[in-house]
mmCIF file of C-alpha atoms in Angstrom:
data_model
loop_
_atom_site.group_PDB
_atom_site.id
_atom_site.type_symbol
_atom_site.label_atom_id
_atom_site.label_comp_id
_atom_site.label_asym_id
_atom_site.label_seq_id
_atom_site.Cartn_x
_atom_site.Cartn_y
_atom_site.Cartn_z
ATOM 1 C CA MET A 1 0.365 0.037 0.256
ATOM 2 C CA GLY A 2 1.387 3.191 -0.837
ATOM 3 C CA LYS A 3 1.655 6.407 1.540
ATOM 4 C CA PRO A 4 -1.167 8.155 -0.054
ATOM 5 C CA ALA A 5 -3.634 5.536 0.435
ATOM 6 C CA PHE A 6 -1.868 3.764 4.266
ATOM 7 C CA ASP A 7 -3.113 8.701 4.330
ATOM 8 C CA THR A 8 -6.916 7.483 2.956
ATOM 9 C CA LEU A 9 -7.261 5.046 5.526
ATOM 10 C CA ARG A 10 -5.823 6.540 8.527
ATOM 11 C CA PHE A 11 -7.733 9.278 8.044
ATOM 12 C CA GLU A 12 -11.107 7.610 7.509
ATOM 13 C CA ALA A 13 -10.014 5.113 10.373
ATOM 14 C CA LEU A 14 -9.850 7.863 13.226
ATOM 15 C CA ASP A 15 -12.802 9.592 11.774
ATOM 16 C CA LEU A 16 -15.291 6.645 12.675
ATOM 17 C CA PRO A 17 -16.899 6.887 15.991
ATOM 18 C CA GLU A 18 -15.374 6.695 19.167
ATOM 19 C CA ASN A 19 -15.892 2.078 19.938
ATOM 20 C CA GLU A 20 -15.408 1.650 15.849
ATOM 21 C CA ARG A 21 -12.086 2.481 16.384
ATOM 22 C CA ALA A 22 -11.710 1.175 19.500
ATOM 23 C CA GLU A 23 -13.272 -2.942 17.313
ATOM 24 C CA LEU A 24 -10.876 -1.837 14.266
ATOM 25 C CA ALA A 25 -7.331 -0.758 17.219
ATOM 26 C CA HIS A 26 -8.504 -4.869 19.253
ATOM 27 C CA ASP A 27 -8.406 -5.840 15.497
ATOM 28 C CA LEU A 28 -5.102 -5.181 14.480
ATOM 29 C CA LEU A 29 -3.598 -5.260 17.474
ATOM 30 C CA SER A 30 -4.388 -9.355 17.472
ATOM 31 C CA SER A 31 -3.136 -9.704 13.939
ATOM 32 C CA LEU A 32 -0.302 -9.399 14.816
ATOM 33 C CA ASP A 33 -0.306 -11.168 17.423
ATOM 34 C CA GLY A 34 -0.485 -14.463 15.098
ATOM 35 C CA LYS A 35 -1.835 -17.935 15.600
ATOM 36 C CA PRO A 36 -3.086 -18.180 18.996
ATOM 37 C CA ASP A 37 -2.441 -21.517 21.036
ATOM 38 C CA PRO A 38 -5.293 -23.644 21.596
ATOM 39 C CA ASP A 39 -4.014 -24.860 24.745
ATOM 40 C CA THR A 40 -3.328 -21.396 25.658
ATOM 41 C CA VAL A 41 -6.690 -20.848 25.331
ATOM 42 C CA ALA A 42 -8.891 -23.470 26.944
ATOM 43 C CA ALA A 43 -7.394 -21.918 29.435
ATOM 44 C CA TRP A 44 -7.930 -18.385 29.742
ATOM 45 C CA GLU A 45 -11.626 -19.597 29.156
ATOM 46 C CA ALA A 46 -11.389 -22.454 32.239
ATOM 47 C CA GLU A 47 -9.606 -19.225 34.112
ATOM 48 C CA ILE A 48 -12.920 -17.216 33.333
ATOM 49 C CA LEU A 49 -15.080 -19.048 33.175
ATOM 50 C CA LYS A 50 -14.105 -20.946 37.281
ATOM 51 C CA ARG A 51 -13.761 -16.596 38.716
ATOM 52 C CA LEU A 52 -17.837 -15.766 36.863
ATOM 53 C CA ASP A 53 -18.120 -18.854 38.943
ATOM 54 C CA GLN A 54 -17.280 -17.282 41.725
ATOM 55 C CA VAL A 55 -18.424 -13.326 41.678
ATOM 56 C CA ASP A 56 -22.038 -15.567 41.434
ATOM 57 C CA SER A 57 -21.487 -17.511 44.502
ATOM 58 C CA GLY A 58 -20.474 -14.874 46.484
ATOM 59 C CA THR A 59 -17.236 -16.450 46.998
ATOM 60 C CA ALA A 60 -14.949 -13.767 44.552
ATOM 61 C CA LYS A 61 -13.136 -11.404 46.536
ATOM 62 C CA LEU A 62 -14.304 -7.855 44.765
ATOM 63 C CA VAL A 63 -12.674 -4.594 44.375
ATOM 64 C CA ASP A 64 -14.108 -1.495 43.799
ATOM 65 C CA ARG A 65 -12.852 0.954 41.055
ATOM 66 C CA ALA A 66 -10.746 2.935 43.738
ATOM 67 C CA GLU A 67 -9.758 0.346 45.083
ATOM 68 C CA LEU A 68 -8.280 -0.729 41.324
ATOM 69 C CA ARG A 69 -6.353 2.523 41.169
ATOM 70 C CA ARG A 70 -4.639 2.414 44.351
ATOM 71 C CA ARG A 71 -3.354 -0.371 43.943
ATOM 72 C CA MET A 72 -2.530 -0.400 40.245
ATOM 73 C CA SER A 73 -1.173 3.049 41.048
ATOM 74 C CA ALA A 74 1.295 1.448 44.204
ATOM 75 C CA ARG A 75 2.271 -1.133 41.003
ATOM 76 C CA MET A 76 3.858 1.263 39.068
ATOM 77 C CA THR A 77 5.452 3.012 41.657
ATOM 78 C CA ARG A 78 7.819 -0.119 43.084
ATOM 79 C CA THR A 79 8.960 -0.621 39.140
#
């Protein structure tokens, strides 16, 4: 793809609504990762289902957004 076509594509992409830009960005980034490992995909799906079950059963320890931000900020300043 030549430079003018790339610039046109970029301009049009940036003009999309936010949700469509996010979807496009996700798709583009995912395309750089290569094919997913089936075992890893299965392991993540199992972990997600386990955590959802914990939330549904009330056994998960949930934190609010303010606490999450505090923890993330603390981790980022340690490194």
